[in-house]
Amino acid sequence: MSTNTLLRRNLSLALPPTSPLPPPPPPPPRAPLLSSYDVFLSFRGEDVRGKFVDHLYARLQGLKVNAFMDEKKLARGEVIEKSILTAIERSRFSVVVFSLRYADSEWCLDELVKIVRCAQNKGHVAMPVFFHVSPDDVYEEAFVNHEKGGFKKKRVENWRKALIAVAGISGWCFGENE
């Protein structure tokens, strides 16, 4: 007896003759995000380290939120860029702390491009914080300087698009005395 015949016979025994065939199974869910961290913190260190971001990190830790902050989580000897980009991929959320000189940093902008790509492809959520800057602030001068500094126009344009995308998300604003 063939395998097809056995399958048909077993199926006919399992279902009454008048019942319709069961509906097809639903499509598989989107691949789950394999997260190592709840939150990735993206910031320009010289603007906010030792100030806002250290307080934010401590508060997240106190709430048992597993946050990635470079100086706290990078092991000595790790390749920094690869480790940071992997941490973004393995985080469910990113808190992007925009500060006065955030866009001056190619590291920050590369992180931002990765965050936007993960948001588009993996369900990652970006949450902006505007620290002593407004969401309306434009970092155009920084991008002009990057182009003059020899960075390829395509790379600078990707940075610009990523910054505009994340700065356009409703976030939190903190002024001088907050």
PDB file of C-alpha atoms in Angstrom:
ATOM      1  CA  MET A   1       0.000   0.000   0.000  1.00  0.00           C
ATOM      2  CA  SER A   2       1.393   3.413  -0.926  1.00  0.00           C
ATOM      3  CA  THR A   3       2.121   6.170   1.556  1.00  0.00           C
ATOM      4  CA  ASN A   4      -0.543   8.385  -0.077  1.00  0.00           C
ATOM      5  CA  THR A   5      -3.186   5.704   0.396  1.00  0.00           C
ATOM      6  CA  LEU A   6      -2.232   5.230   4.045  1.00  0.00           C
ATOM      7  CA  LEU A   7      -2.387   8.971   4.677  1.00  0.00           C
ATOM      8  CA  ARG A   8      -5.819   9.250   3.026  1.00  0.00           C
ATOM      9  CA  ARG A   9      -7.163   6.286   4.994  1.00  0.00           C
ATOM     10  CA  ASN A  10      -5.843   7.662   8.320  1.00  0.00           C
ATOM     11  CA  LEU A  11      -7.212  11.106   7.547  1.00  0.00           C
ATOM     12  CA  SER A  12     -10.616   9.687   6.642  1.00  0.00           C
ATOM     13  CA  LEU A  13     -10.680   7.780   9.953  1.00  0.00           C
ATOM     14  CA  ALA A  14      -9.818  10.938  11.903  1.00  0.00           C
ATOM     15  CA  LEU A  15     -12.471  13.136  10.253  1.00  0.00           C
ATOM     16  CA  PRO A  16     -16.149  12.288   9.945  1.00  0.00           C
ATOM     17  CA  PRO A  17     -17.161  12.052   6.278  1.00  0.00           C
ATOM     18  CA  THR A  18     -19.377  15.144   6.466  1.00  0.00           C
ATOM     19  CA  SER A  19     -16.910  17.471   8.191  1.00  0.00           C
ATOM     20  CA  PRO A  20     -14.920  19.872   6.044  1.00  0.00           C
ATOM     21  CA  LEU A  21     -11.188  19.654   5.972  1.00  0.00           C
ATOM     22  CA  PRO A  22      -9.540  21.756   8.637  1.00  0.00           C
ATOM     23  CA  PRO A  23      -8.339  25.191   7.529  1.00  0.00           C
ATOM     24  CA  PRO A  24      -4.720  25.457   6.512  1.00  0.00           C
ATOM     25  CA  PRO A  25      -2.375  26.469   9.303  1.00  0.00           C
ATOM     26  CA  PRO A  26      -1.687  30.186   9.648  1.00  0.00           C
ATOM     27  CA  PRO A  27       1.512  31.510   8.102  1.00  0.00           C
ATOM     28  CA  PRO A  28       4.506  31.226  10.378  1.00  0.00           C
ATOM     29  CA  PRO A  29       5.013  34.247  12.602  1.00  0.00           C
ATOM     30  CA  ARG A  30       7.795  36.672  11.885  1.00  0.00           C
ATOM     31  CA  ALA A  31      11.055  35.260  13.129  1.00  0.00           C
ATOM     32  CA  PRO A  32      11.442  36.176  16.787  1.00  0.00           C
ATOM     33  CA  LEU A  33      14.040  38.741  17.640  1.00  0.00           C
ATOM     34  CA  LEU A  34      16.850  36.979  19.424  1.00  0.00           C
ATOM     35  CA  SER A  35      17.540  39.572  22.040  1.00  0.00           C
ATOM     36  CA  SER A  36      20.429  39.740  24.412  1.00  0.00           C
ATOM     37  CA  TYR A  37      19.442  43.195  25.634  1.00  0.00           C
ATOM     38  CA  ASP A  38      16.191  44.966  26.281  1.00  0.00           C
ATOM     39  CA  VAL A  39      17.636  48.382  25.400  1.00  0.00           C
ATOM     40  CA  PHE A  40      20.623  49.688  23.469  1.00  0.00           C
ATOM     41  CA  LEU A  41      21.760  53.188  24.479  1.00  0.00           C
ATOM     42  CA  SER A  42      23.076  55.316  21.608  1.00  0.00           C
ATOM     43  CA  PHE A  43      24.704  58.599  22.622  1.00  0.00           C
ATOM     44  CA  ARG A  44      27.678  60.904  22.096  1.00  0.00           C
ATOM     45  CA  GLY A  45      29.823  60.207  25.129  1.00  0.00           C
ATOM     46  CA  GLU A  46      31.473  63.580  25.485  1.00  0.00           C
ATOM     47  CA  ASP A  47      28.054  65.283  25.520  1.00  0.00           C
ATOM     48  CA  VAL A  48      26.165  63.083  28.000  1.00  0.00           C
ATOM     49  CA  ARG A  49      28.461  60.520  29.659  1.00  0.00           C
ATOM     50  CA  GLY A  50      28.748  61.170  33.369  1.00  0.00           C
ATOM     51  CA  LYS A  51      25.534  63.148  33.152  1.00  0.00           C
ATOM     52  CA  PHE A  52      22.205  62.117  31.722  1.00  0.00           C
ATOM     53  CA  VAL A  53      23.091  58.746  30.223  1.00  0.00           C
ATOM     54  CA  ASP A  54      24.754  57.398  33.379  1.00  0.00           C
ATOM     55  CA  HIS A  55      21.640  58.270  35.370  1.00  0.00           C
ATOM     56  CA  LEU A  56      19.437  56.689  32.707  1.00  0.00           C
ATOM     57  CA  TYR A  57      21.539  53.501  32.691  1.00  0.00           C
ATOM     58  CA  ALA A  58      21.469  53.262  36.493  1.00  0.00           C
ATOM     59  CA  ARG A  59      17.699  53.735  36.524  1.00  0.00           C
ATOM     60  CA  LEU A  60      17.204  51.057  33.874  1.00  0.00           C
ATOM     61  CA  GLN A  61      19.411  48.656  35.845  1.00  0.00           C
ATOM     62  CA  GLY A  62      17.389  49.430  38.973  1.00  0.00           C
ATOM     63  CA  LEU A  63      14.241  48.490  37.071  1.00  0.00           C
ATOM     64  CA  LYS A  64      15.897  45.206  35.989  1.00  0.00           C
ATOM     65  CA  VAL A  65      16.051  46.346  32.362  1.00  0.00           C
ATOM     66  CA  ASN A  66      19.029  44.756  30.627  1.00  0.00           C
ATOM     67  CA  ALA A  67      20.573  47.753  28.879  1.00  0.00           C
ATOM     68  CA  PHE A  68      23.657  47.907  26.674  1.00  0.00           C
ATOM     69  CA  MET A  69      25.951  50.848  27.356  1.00  0.00           C
ATOM     70  CA  ASP A  70      29.333  50.578  25.674  1.00  0.00           C
ATOM     71  CA  GLU A  71      31.601  51.284  28.625  1.00  0.00           C
ATOM     72  CA  LYS A  72      29.584  48.972  30.873  1.00  0.00           C
ATOM     73  CA  LYS A  73      29.137  46.015  28.523  1.00  0.00           C
ATOM     74  CA  LEU A  74      32.125  45.894  26.161  1.00  0.00           C
ATOM     75  CA  ALA A  75      34.720  43.391  27.270  1.00  0.00           C
ATOM     76  CA  ARG A  76      38.374  44.307  26.928  1.00  0.00           C
ATOM     77  CA  GLY A  77      39.770  42.962  23.670  1.00  0.00           C
ATOM     78  CA  GLU A  78      36.433  42.997  21.816  1.00  0.00           C
ATOM     79  CA  VAL A  79      36.237  44.605  18.388  1.00  0.00           C
ATOM     80  CA  ILE A  80      34.245  47.722  19.246  1.00  0.00           C
ATOM     81  CA  GLU A  81      32.351  48.340  16.015  1.00  0.00           C
ATOM     82  CA  LYS A  82      31.332  44.712  15.536  1.00  0.00           C
ATOM     83  CA  SER A  83      30.291  44.360  19.179  1.00  0.00           C
ATOM     84  CA  ILE A  84      28.187  47.511  19.096  1.00  0.00           C
ATOM     85  CA  LEU A  85      26.434  46.638  15.844  1.00  0.00           C
ATOM     86  CA  THR A  86      25.723  43.128  17.164  1.00  0.00           C
ATOM     87  CA  ALA A  87      24.356  44.589  20.406  1.00  0.00           C
ATOM     88  CA  ILE A  88      21.959  46.751  18.366  1.00  0.00           C
ATOM     89  CA  GLU A  89      20.797  43.694  16.407  1.00  0.00           C
ATOM     90  CA  ARG A  90      20.235  41.787  19.633  1.00  0.00           C
ATOM     91  CA  SER A  91      18.324  44.554  21.388  1.00  0.00           C
ATOM     92  CA  ARG A  92      14.570  45.001  21.309  1.00  0.00           C
ATOM     93  CA  PHE A  93      14.694  48.775  21.756  1.00  0.00           C
ATOM     94  CA  SER A  94      17.161  51.600  21.250  1.00  0.00           C
ATOM     95  CA  VAL A  95      17.147  54.835  23.178  1.00  0.00           C
ATOM     96  CA  VAL A  96      18.879  57.410  21.002  1.00  0.00           C
ATOM     97  CA  VAL A  97      20.065  60.387  23.033  1.00  0.00           C
ATOM     98  CA  PHE A  98      20.377  63.285  20.611  1.00  0.00           C
ATOM     99  CA  SER A  99      22.688  65.970  21.950  1.00  0.00           C
ATOM    100  CA  LEU A 100      24.378  69.072  20.602  1.00  0.00           C
ATOM    101  CA  ARG A 101      27.236  67.218  18.875  1.00  0.00           C
ATOM    102  CA  TYR A 102      25.614  63.812  18.284  1.00  0.00           C
ATOM    103  CA  ALA A 103      25.780  64.177  14.499  1.00  0.00           C
ATOM    104  CA  ASP A 104      29.475  65.105  14.636  1.00  0.00           C
ATOM    105  CA  SER A 105      30.267  61.491  15.521  1.00  0.00           C
ATOM    106  CA  GLU A 106      30.541  58.979  12.706  1.00  0.00           C
ATOM    107  CA  TRP A 107      30.214  56.209  15.340  1.00  0.00           C
ATOM    108  CA  CYS A 108      26.868  57.591  16.509  1.00  0.00           C
ATOM    109  CA  LEU A 109      25.634  57.974  12.951  1.00  0.00           C
ATOM    110  CA  ASP A 110      26.700  54.437  12.000  1.00  0.00           C
ATOM    111  CA  GLU A 111      24.800  53.175  15.063  1.00  0.00           C
ATOM    112  CA  LEU A 112      21.784  55.206  13.988  1.00  0.00           C
ATOM    113  CA  VAL A 113      21.796  53.693  10.485  1.00  0.00           C
ATOM    114  CA  LYS A 114      21.941  50.204  12.043  1.00  0.00           C
ATOM    115  CA  ILE A 115      19.092  51.066  14.440  1.00  0.00           C
ATOM    116  CA  VAL A 116      16.898  52.241  11.555  1.00  0.00           C
ATOM    117  CA  ARG A 117      17.676  49.112   9.509  1.00  0.00           C
ATOM    118  CA  CYS A 118      16.816  46.884  12.472  1.00  0.00           C
ATOM    119  CA  ALA A 119      13.586  48.844  12.980  1.00  0.00           C
ATOM    120  CA  GLN A 120      12.660  48.301   9.336  1.00  0.00           C
ATOM    121  CA  ASN A 121      13.624  44.624   9.156  1.00  0.00           C
ATOM    122  CA  LYS A 122      13.412  43.137  12.650  1.00  0.00           C
ATOM    123  CA  GLY A 123      10.737  45.000  14.554  1.00  0.00           C
ATOM    124  CA  HIS A 124      13.304  46.915  16.616  1.00  0.00           C
ATOM    125  CA  VAL A 125      11.868  50.067  18.248  1.00  0.00           C
ATOM    126  CA  ALA A 126      13.786  53.351  18.357  1.00  0.00           C
ATOM    127  CA  MET A 127      12.945  55.890  21.042  1.00  0.00           C
ATOM    128  CA  PRO A 128      14.561  59.336  20.799  1.00  0.00           C
ATOM    129  CA  VAL A 129      15.568  61.535  23.692  1.00  0.00           C
ATOM    130  CA  PHE A 130      16.426  65.153  22.884  1.00  0.00           C
ATOM    131  CA  PHE A 131      18.979  66.329  25.436  1.00  0.00           C
ATOM    132  CA  HIS A 132      19.487  70.097  25.284  1.00  0.00           C
ATOM    133  CA  VAL A 133      18.380  70.053  21.644  1.00  0.00           C
ATOM    134  CA  SER A 134      15.009  70.297  19.970  1.00  0.00           C
ATOM    135  CA  PRO A 135      13.518  67.707  17.608  1.00  0.00           C
ATOM    136  CA  ASP A 136      13.478  70.541  15.073  1.00  0.00           C
ATOM    137  CA  ASP A 137      17.220  71.104  15.324  1.00  0.00           C
ATOM    138  CA  VAL A 138      18.907  70.313  12.055  1.00  0.00           C
ATOM    139  CA  TYR A 139      22.417  68.920  12.074  1.00  0.00           C
ATOM    140  CA  GLU A 140      23.098  70.062   8.526  1.00  0.00           C
ATOM    141  CA  GLU A 141      26.400  71.692   9.435  1.00  0.00           C
ATOM    142  CA  ALA A 142      27.685  68.350  10.730  1.00  0.00           C
ATOM    143  CA  PHE A 143      26.727  66.611   7.486  1.00  0.00           C
ATOM    144  CA  VAL A 144      28.416  69.295   5.387  1.00  0.00           C
ATOM    145  CA  ASN A 145      31.552  68.866   7.503  1.00  0.00           C
ATOM    146  CA  HIS A 146      31.430  65.081   7.039  1.00  0.00           C
ATOM    147  CA  GLU A 147      31.243  65.522   3.261  1.00  0.00           C
ATOM    148  CA  LYS A 148      34.146  67.977   3.332  1.00  0.00           C
ATOM    149  CA  GLY A 149      36.042  65.554   5.580  1.00  0.00           C
ATOM    150  CA  GLY A 150      36.158  62.978   2.827  1.00  0.00           C
ATOM    151  CA  PHE A 151      33.228  60.721   3.681  1.00  0.00           C
ATOM    152  CA  LYS A 152      31.391  59.393   0.653  1.00  0.00           C
ATOM    153  CA  LYS A 153      28.191  61.227  -0.218  1.00  0.00           C
ATOM    154  CA  LYS A 154      26.185  57.985  -0.090  1.00  0.00           C
ATOM    155  CA  ARG A 155      27.320  57.296   3.476  1.00  0.00           C
ATOM    156  CA  VAL A 156      26.543  60.854   4.568  1.00  0.00           C
ATOM    157  CA  GLU A 157      23.126  60.638   2.892  1.00  0.00           C
ATOM    158  CA  ASN A 158      22.379  57.377   4.767  1.00  0.00           C
ATOM    159  CA  TRP A 159      23.332  59.119   8.017  1.00  0.00           C
ATOM    160  CA  ARG A 160      21.090  62.077   7.180  1.00  0.00           C
ATOM    161  CA  LYS A 161      18.105  59.831   6.341  1.00  0.00           C
ATOM    162  CA  ALA A 162      18.538  57.785   9.520  1.00  0.00           C
ATOM    163  CA  LEU A 163      18.734  60.905  11.678  1.00  0.00           C
ATOM    164  CA  ILE A 164      15.628  62.384  10.072  1.00  0.00           C
ATOM    165  CA  ALA A 165      13.754  59.088  10.532  1.00  0.00           C
ATOM    166  CA  VAL A 166      14.515  58.763  14.254  1.00  0.00           C
ATOM    167  CA  ALA A 167      14.205  62.490  15.022  1.00  0.00           C
ATOM    168  CA  GLY A 168      10.714  62.270  13.508  1.00  0.00           C
ATOM    169  CA  ILE A 169       9.571  59.800  16.188  1.00  0.00           C
ATOM    170  CA  SER A 170       7.795  61.214  19.221  1.00  0.00           C
ATOM    171  CA  GLY A 171      10.258  61.166  22.086  1.00  0.00           C
ATOM    172  CA  TRP A 172      11.311  62.953  25.246  1.00  0.00           C
ATOM    173  CA  CYS A 173      12.855  66.421  25.490  1.00  0.00           C
ATOM    174  CA  PHE A 174      15.120  67.503  28.339  1.00  0.00           C
ATOM    175  CA  GLY A 175      16.278  71.097  28.694  1.00  0.00           C
ATOM    176  CA  GLU A 176      19.146  72.650  30.616  1.00  0.00           C
ATOM    177  CA  ASN A 177      17.657  72.217  34.093  1.00  0.00           C
ATOM    178  CA  GLU A 178      16.029  68.808  33.723  1.00  0.00           C
TER     179      GLU A 178
END
